[in-house]
Amino acid sequence: MTKTKAYWENIQIQTSNDAERPQSAVPRDIASLIGNLRSNYAKNMAKLQARWVALSVCRNSEAQFIKHCEINLDDMTWTIPAERRKTGQDHVVPITEAMSALLLEAAKNQPALADYVFVAQGSLLKAAKGVGEKSLRSAFVEWALSEGKFPVELIEAQLGRRPSTTATAQSRKKMMEAWAAHLMGDANV
């Protein structure tokens, strides 16, 4: 049994209709997608948001209304408030260097006093040309397991399936920097 198959069987993903988990994109395909999003994104906030979702492996609904007050640049974390989370609990996400660069790019392309990071929120599916957040999240899991150096607890915490604090976000930072490197560097993007 592969690590990925065992992982999905062990966590027993529950959906409202108990459907099978969606087919995931191969991590290499996700890196290619990020390359396409990077190629012409200068003024397209939906593409910036799609890249943010891919780099943080959050849900599109969690990224769609990011406010500047949720970003802590001292700790390099983003706290997703409970009201935007499926679980109804706050979730702290480490901000990688690549995500930090996205914040700067978004700031260049928005009105000076905008409350939201991605002012012209758009659909991830539209920006990513059909690759949804479930595929991105599944690809992340497959990549993290194939690396063999990230405990399942860290993977689960990044996906928001375990309680999250600034301290746990910091412990996931190395994994997320490696994920960003995979998406942006190793794929020659």
PDB file of C-alpha atoms in Angstrom:
ATOM      1  CA  MET A   1       0.000   0.000   0.000  1.00  0.00           C
ATOM      2  CA  THR A   2       1.405   3.418  -0.920  1.00  0.00           C
ATOM      3  CA  LYS A   3       1.922   6.104   1.708  1.00  0.00           C
ATOM      4  CA  THR A   4      -0.653   8.281  -0.021  1.00  0.00           C
ATOM      5  CA  LYS A   5      -3.311   5.579  -0.098  1.00  0.00           C
ATOM      6  CA  ALA A   6      -2.644   4.708   3.551  1.00  0.00           C
ATOM      7  CA  TYR A   7      -2.852   8.370   4.487  1.00  0.00           C
ATOM      8  CA  TRP A   8      -6.246   8.856   2.862  1.00  0.00           C
ATOM      9  CA  GLU A   9      -7.563   5.636   4.368  1.00  0.00           C
ATOM     10  CA  ASN A  10      -6.308   6.572   7.826  1.00  0.00           C
ATOM     11  CA  ILE A  11      -7.808  10.037   7.992  1.00  0.00           C
ATOM     12  CA  GLN A  12     -11.160   8.838   6.611  1.00  0.00           C
ATOM     13  CA  ILE A  13     -12.187  11.987   4.834  1.00  0.00           C
ATOM     14  CA  GLN A  14     -15.817  12.656   5.556  1.00  0.00           C
ATOM     15  CA  THR A  15     -17.953  14.506   3.085  1.00  0.00           C
ATOM     16  CA  SER A  16     -21.616  15.283   3.208  1.00  0.00           C
ATOM     17  CA  ASN A  17     -22.438  12.461   0.804  1.00  0.00           C
ATOM     18  CA  ASP A  18     -19.494  10.164   1.643  1.00  0.00           C
ATOM     19  CA  ALA A  19     -18.214  10.472  -1.918  1.00  0.00           C
ATOM     20  CA  GLU A  20     -14.699   9.308  -2.687  1.00  0.00           C
ATOM     21  CA  ARG A  21     -11.965  11.886  -2.412  1.00  0.00           C
ATOM     22  CA  PRO A  22     -11.385  13.861  -5.600  1.00  0.00           C
ATOM     23  CA  GLN A  23      -8.674  12.901  -8.024  1.00  0.00           C
ATOM     24  CA  SER A  24      -5.588  14.891  -7.173  1.00  0.00           C
ATOM     25  CA  ALA A  25      -3.297  16.617  -9.556  1.00  0.00           C
ATOM     26  CA  VAL A  26       0.240  15.332  -9.649  1.00  0.00           C
ATOM     27  CA  PRO A  27       2.479  17.724  -7.667  1.00  0.00           C
ATOM     28  CA  ARG A  28       4.566  18.355 -10.808  1.00  0.00           C
ATOM     29  CA  ASP A  29       1.386  19.476 -12.612  1.00  0.00           C
ATOM     30  CA  ILE A  30       0.650  21.935  -9.809  1.00  0.00           C
ATOM     31  CA  ALA A  31       4.150  23.392 -10.227  1.00  0.00           C
ATOM     32  CA  SER A  32       3.400  23.821 -13.937  1.00  0.00           C
ATOM     33  CA  LEU A  33       0.147  25.561 -13.050  1.00  0.00           C
ATOM     34  CA  ILE A  34       2.014  27.990 -10.789  1.00  0.00           C
ATOM     35  CA  GLY A  35       4.348  28.725 -13.680  1.00  0.00           C
ATOM     36  CA  ASN A  36       1.380  29.622 -15.854  1.00  0.00           C
ATOM     37  CA  LEU A  37      -0.063  31.845 -13.143  1.00  0.00           C
ATOM     38  CA  ARG A  38       3.281  33.611 -12.677  1.00  0.00           C
ATOM     39  CA  SER A  39       3.798  34.292 -16.375  1.00  0.00           C
ATOM     40  CA  ASN A  40       1.251  37.093 -16.736  1.00  0.00           C
ATOM     41  CA  TYR A  41       0.009  38.096 -13.321  1.00  0.00           C
ATOM     42  CA  ALA A  42       1.199  41.665 -12.869  1.00  0.00           C
ATOM     43  CA  LYS A  43      -2.281  43.186 -12.526  1.00  0.00           C
ATOM     44  CA  ASN A  44      -4.456  40.147 -12.063  1.00  0.00           C
ATOM     45  CA  MET A  45      -5.400  39.808  -8.403  1.00  0.00           C
ATOM     46  CA  ALA A  46      -7.263  36.543  -9.027  1.00  0.00           C
ATOM     47  CA  LYS A  47      -4.015  34.975 -10.199  1.00  0.00           C
ATOM     48  CA  LEU A  48      -2.167  36.351  -7.172  1.00  0.00           C
ATOM     49  CA  GLN A  49      -4.868  34.875  -4.965  1.00  0.00           C
ATOM     50  CA  ALA A  50      -4.634  31.518  -6.777  1.00  0.00           C
ATOM     51  CA  ARG A  51      -0.885  31.452  -6.172  1.00  0.00           C
ATOM     52  CA  TRP A  52      -1.483  32.305  -2.494  1.00  0.00           C
ATOM     53  CA  VAL A  53      -3.913  29.376  -2.214  1.00  0.00           C
ATOM     54  CA  ALA A  54      -1.397  27.017  -3.837  1.00  0.00           C
ATOM     55  CA  LEU A  55       1.487  28.161  -1.636  1.00  0.00           C
ATOM     56  CA  SER A  56      -0.501  28.064   1.609  1.00  0.00           C
ATOM     57  CA  VAL A  57      -2.697  25.048   0.689  1.00  0.00           C
ATOM     58  CA  CYS A  58      -5.642  26.884   2.200  1.00  0.00           C
ATOM     59  CA  ARG A  59      -9.141  26.887   0.768  1.00  0.00           C
ATOM     60  CA  ASN A  60     -10.098  29.545  -1.768  1.00  0.00           C
ATOM     61  CA  SER A  61     -12.863  30.788   0.543  1.00  0.00           C
ATOM     62  CA  GLU A  62     -10.255  31.323   3.273  1.00  0.00           C
ATOM     63  CA  ALA A  63      -8.019  33.373   0.978  1.00  0.00           C
ATOM     64  CA  GLN A  64     -10.733  35.309  -0.788  1.00  0.00           C
ATOM     65  CA  PHE A  65     -11.257  37.920   1.912  1.00  0.00           C
ATOM     66  CA  ILE A  66      -7.832  38.195   3.570  1.00  0.00           C
ATOM     67  CA  LYS A  67      -7.568  41.434   5.492  1.00  0.00           C
ATOM     68  CA  HIS A  68      -4.267  43.114   6.187  1.00  0.00           C
ATOM     69  CA  CYS A  69      -4.965  42.850   9.927  1.00  0.00           C
ATOM     70  CA  GLU A  70      -4.800  39.018   9.635  1.00  0.00           C
ATOM     71  CA  ILE A  71      -1.178  39.200   8.478  1.00  0.00           C
ATOM     72  CA  ASN A  72       1.516  39.365  11.174  1.00  0.00           C
ATOM     73  CA  LEU A  73       4.799  40.253   9.530  1.00  0.00           C
ATOM     74  CA  ASP A  74       6.680  40.086  12.850  1.00  0.00           C
ATOM     75  CA  ASP A  75       5.847  36.377  13.216  1.00  0.00           C
ATOM     76  CA  MET A  76       5.440  35.843   9.454  1.00  0.00           C
ATOM     77  CA  THR A  77       2.030  34.249  10.007  1.00  0.00           C
ATOM     78  CA  TRP A  78      -1.492  34.653   8.655  1.00  0.00           C
ATOM     79  CA  THR A  79      -4.389  33.936  10.994  1.00  0.00           C
ATOM     80  CA  ILE A  80      -7.504  32.814   9.165  1.00  0.00           C
ATOM     81  CA  PRO A  81     -10.476  33.801  11.332  1.00  0.00           C
ATOM     82  CA  ALA A  82     -12.957  31.152  12.436  1.00  0.00           C
ATOM     83  CA  GLU A  83     -15.832  32.637  10.415  1.00  0.00           C
ATOM     84  CA  ARG A  84     -14.051  31.853   7.129  1.00  0.00           C
ATOM     85  CA  ARG A  85     -13.033  28.350   8.147  1.00  0.00           C
ATOM     86  CA  LYS A  86     -14.889  25.129   7.517  1.00  0.00           C
ATOM     87  CA  THR A  87     -13.975  23.969  11.040  1.00  0.00           C
ATOM     88  CA  GLY A  88     -15.135  27.192  12.699  1.00  0.00           C
ATOM     89  CA  GLN A  89     -11.761  27.658  14.456  1.00  0.00           C
ATOM     90  CA  ASP A  90      -8.968  30.144  13.831  1.00  0.00           C
ATOM     91  CA  HIS A  91      -6.053  28.703  11.852  1.00  0.00           C
ATOM     92  CA  VAL A  92      -2.510  30.102  11.789  1.00  0.00           C
ATOM     93  CA  VAL A  93      -0.551  29.637   8.557  1.00  0.00           C
ATOM     94  CA  PRO A  94       3.184  30.304   8.165  1.00  0.00           C
ATOM     95  CA  ILE A  95       4.045  32.923   5.557  1.00  0.00           C
ATOM     96  CA  THR A  96       6.885  31.783   3.317  1.00  0.00           C
ATOM     97  CA  GLU A  97       9.224  34.040   1.370  1.00  0.00           C
ATOM     98  CA  ALA A  98       7.207  33.332  -1.774  1.00  0.00           C
ATOM     99  CA  MET A  99       3.984  34.327  -0.003  1.00  0.00           C
ATOM    100  CA  SER A 100       5.662  37.470   1.302  1.00  0.00           C
ATOM    101  CA  ALA A 101       6.549  38.396  -2.280  1.00  0.00           C
ATOM    102  CA  LEU A 102       2.882  37.931  -3.243  1.00  0.00           C
ATOM    103  CA  LEU A 103       1.842  40.324  -0.474  1.00  0.00           C
ATOM    104  CA  LEU A 104       4.205  42.953  -1.895  1.00  0.00           C
ATOM    105  CA  GLU A 105       2.923  42.396  -5.428  1.00  0.00           C
ATOM    106  CA  ALA A 106      -0.696  42.672  -4.264  1.00  0.00           C
ATOM    107  CA  ALA A 107       0.124  45.916  -2.426  1.00  0.00           C
ATOM    108  CA  LYS A 108       1.525  47.408  -5.654  1.00  0.00           C
ATOM    109  CA  ASN A 109      -1.672  46.619  -7.557  1.00  0.00           C
ATOM    110  CA  GLN A 110      -4.398  47.854  -5.223  1.00  0.00           C
ATOM    111  CA  PRO A 111      -5.834  51.097  -3.892  1.00  0.00           C
ATOM    112  CA  ALA A 112      -3.748  52.554  -1.066  1.00  0.00           C
ATOM    113  CA  LEU A 113      -6.382  52.202   1.659  1.00  0.00           C
ATOM    114  CA  ALA A 114      -7.883  48.854   0.706  1.00  0.00           C
ATOM    115  CA  ASP A 115      -8.806  46.612   3.653  1.00  0.00           C
ATOM    116  CA  TYR A 116      -8.319  43.426   1.683  1.00  0.00           C
ATOM    117  CA  VAL A 117      -5.060  41.934   0.407  1.00  0.00           C
ATOM    118  CA  PHE A 118      -6.580  40.766  -2.888  1.00  0.00           C
ATOM    119  CA  VAL A 119      -8.950  43.599  -3.799  1.00  0.00           C
ATOM    120  CA  ALA A 120     -10.290  42.191  -7.047  1.00  0.00           C
ATOM    121  CA  GLN A 121     -11.060  38.750  -5.672  1.00  0.00           C
ATOM    122  CA  GLY A 122     -11.749  36.246  -8.373  1.00  0.00           C
ATOM    123  CA  SER A 123     -12.361  32.593  -8.745  1.00  0.00           C
ATOM    124  CA  LEU A 124      -9.429  30.269  -8.194  1.00  0.00           C
ATOM    125  CA  LEU A 125     -10.975  27.884 -10.691  1.00  0.00           C
ATOM    126  CA  LYS A 126     -11.094  30.622 -13.310  1.00  0.00           C
ATOM    127  CA  ALA A 127      -7.529  31.805 -12.659  1.00  0.00           C
ATOM    128  CA  ALA A 128      -6.193  28.257 -12.414  1.00  0.00           C
ATOM    129  CA  LYS A 129      -8.083  27.040 -15.477  1.00  0.00           C
ATOM    130  CA  GLY A 130     -10.013  24.242 -13.815  1.00  0.00           C
ATOM    131  CA  VAL A 131      -7.572  23.059 -11.130  1.00  0.00           C
ATOM    132  CA  GLY A 132      -9.486  23.310  -7.883  1.00  0.00           C
ATOM    133  CA  GLU A 133      -8.366  23.702  -4.302  1.00  0.00           C
ATOM    134  CA  LYS A 134      -9.005  20.026  -3.525  1.00  0.00           C
ATOM    135  CA  SER A 135      -6.549  19.047  -6.242  1.00  0.00           C
ATOM    136  CA  LEU A 136      -4.011  21.517  -4.874  1.00  0.00           C
ATOM    137  CA  ARG A 137      -4.436  20.234  -1.333  1.00  0.00           C
ATOM    138  CA  SER A 138      -4.226  16.600  -2.468  1.00  0.00           C
ATOM    139  CA  ALA A 139      -1.098  17.345  -4.484  1.00  0.00           C
ATOM    140  CA  PHE A 140       0.447  18.943  -1.404  1.00  0.00           C
ATOM    141  CA  VAL A 141      -0.280  15.831   0.674  1.00  0.00           C
ATOM    142  CA  GLU A 142       1.184  13.538  -1.980  1.00  0.00           C
ATOM    143  CA  TRP A 143       4.282  15.718  -2.278  1.00  0.00           C
ATOM    144  CA  ALA A 144       4.784  15.981   1.511  1.00  0.00           C
ATOM    145  CA  LEU A 145       4.434  12.218   1.958  1.00  0.00           C
ATOM    146  CA  SER A 146       6.758  11.468  -0.933  1.00  0.00           C
ATOM    147  CA  GLU A 147       9.408  13.721   0.612  1.00  0.00           C
ATOM    148  CA  GLY A 148       9.391  11.357   3.590  1.00  0.00           C
ATOM    149  CA  LYS A 149      10.636  13.932   6.073  1.00  0.00           C
ATOM    150  CA  PHE A 150       7.425  15.606   7.161  1.00  0.00           C
ATOM    151  CA  PRO A 151       5.325  13.950   9.866  1.00  0.00           C
ATOM    152  CA  VAL A 152       1.643  13.429   9.157  1.00  0.00           C
ATOM    153  CA  GLU A 153       0.900  15.703  12.130  1.00  0.00           C
ATOM    154  CA  LEU A 154       2.573  18.635  10.331  1.00  0.00           C
ATOM    155  CA  ILE A 155       0.721  17.899   7.114  1.00  0.00           C
ATOM    156  CA  GLU A 156      -2.591  17.690   8.961  1.00  0.00           C
ATOM    157  CA  ALA A 157      -1.857  20.908  10.840  1.00  0.00           C
ATOM    158  CA  GLN A 158      -1.074  22.777   7.620  1.00  0.00           C
ATOM    159  CA  LEU A 159      -4.362  21.624   6.122  1.00  0.00           C
ATOM    160  CA  GLY A 160      -6.138  22.940   9.206  1.00  0.00           C
ATOM    161  CA  ARG A 161      -7.335  19.577  10.443  1.00  0.00           C
ATOM    162  CA  ARG A 162      -5.553  20.044  13.772  1.00  0.00           C
ATOM    163  CA  PRO A 163      -5.530  23.024  16.144  1.00  0.00           C
ATOM    164  CA  SER A 164      -3.144  25.736  15.023  1.00  0.00           C
ATOM    165  CA  THR A 165      -1.170  28.407  16.851  1.00  0.00           C
ATOM    166  CA  THR A 166       1.721  30.679  15.973  1.00  0.00           C
ATOM    167  CA  ALA A 167       4.079  28.079  17.487  1.00  0.00           C
ATOM    168  CA  THR A 168       2.676  25.261  15.341  1.00  0.00           C
ATOM    169  CA  ALA A 169       2.809  27.525  12.288  1.00  0.00           C
ATOM    170  CA  GLN A 170       6.499  28.127  12.928  1.00  0.00           C
ATOM    171  CA  SER A 171       7.110  24.372  13.131  1.00  0.00           C
ATOM    172  CA  ARG A 172       5.494  23.991   9.684  1.00  0.00           C
ATOM    173  CA  LYS A 173       7.500  26.816   8.118  1.00  0.00           C
ATOM    174  CA  LYS A 174      10.350  24.587   6.862  1.00  0.00           C
ATOM    175  CA  MET A 175       7.850  22.245   5.192  1.00  0.00           C
ATOM    176  CA  MET A 176       6.049  25.137   3.510  1.00  0.00           C
ATOM    177  CA  GLU A 177       9.323  26.699   2.312  1.00  0.00           C
ATOM    178  CA  ALA A 178      10.169  23.314   0.751  1.00  0.00           C
ATOM    179  CA  TRP A 179       6.697  23.200  -0.863  1.00  0.00           C
ATOM    180  CA  ALA A 180       7.213  26.706  -2.271  1.00  0.00           C
ATOM    181  CA  ALA A 181      10.646  25.698  -3.581  1.00  0.00           C
ATOM    182  CA  HIS A 182       9.063  22.688  -5.243  1.00  0.00           C
ATOM    183  CA  LEU A 183       6.384  24.799  -6.866  1.00  0.00           C
ATOM    184  CA  MET A 184       8.562  27.708  -7.867  1.00  0.00           C
ATOM    185  CA  GLY A 185      12.106  26.409  -8.162  1.00  0.00           C
ATOM    186  CA  ASP A 186      12.376  22.701  -8.681  1.00  0.00           C
ATOM    187  CA  ALA A 187       9.865  22.853 -11.492  1.00  0.00           C
ATOM    188  CA  ASN A 188      12.017  25.412 -13.347  1.00  0.00           C
ATOM    189  CA  VAL A 189       9.207  27.915 -13.002  1.00  0.00           C
TER     190      VAL A 189
END
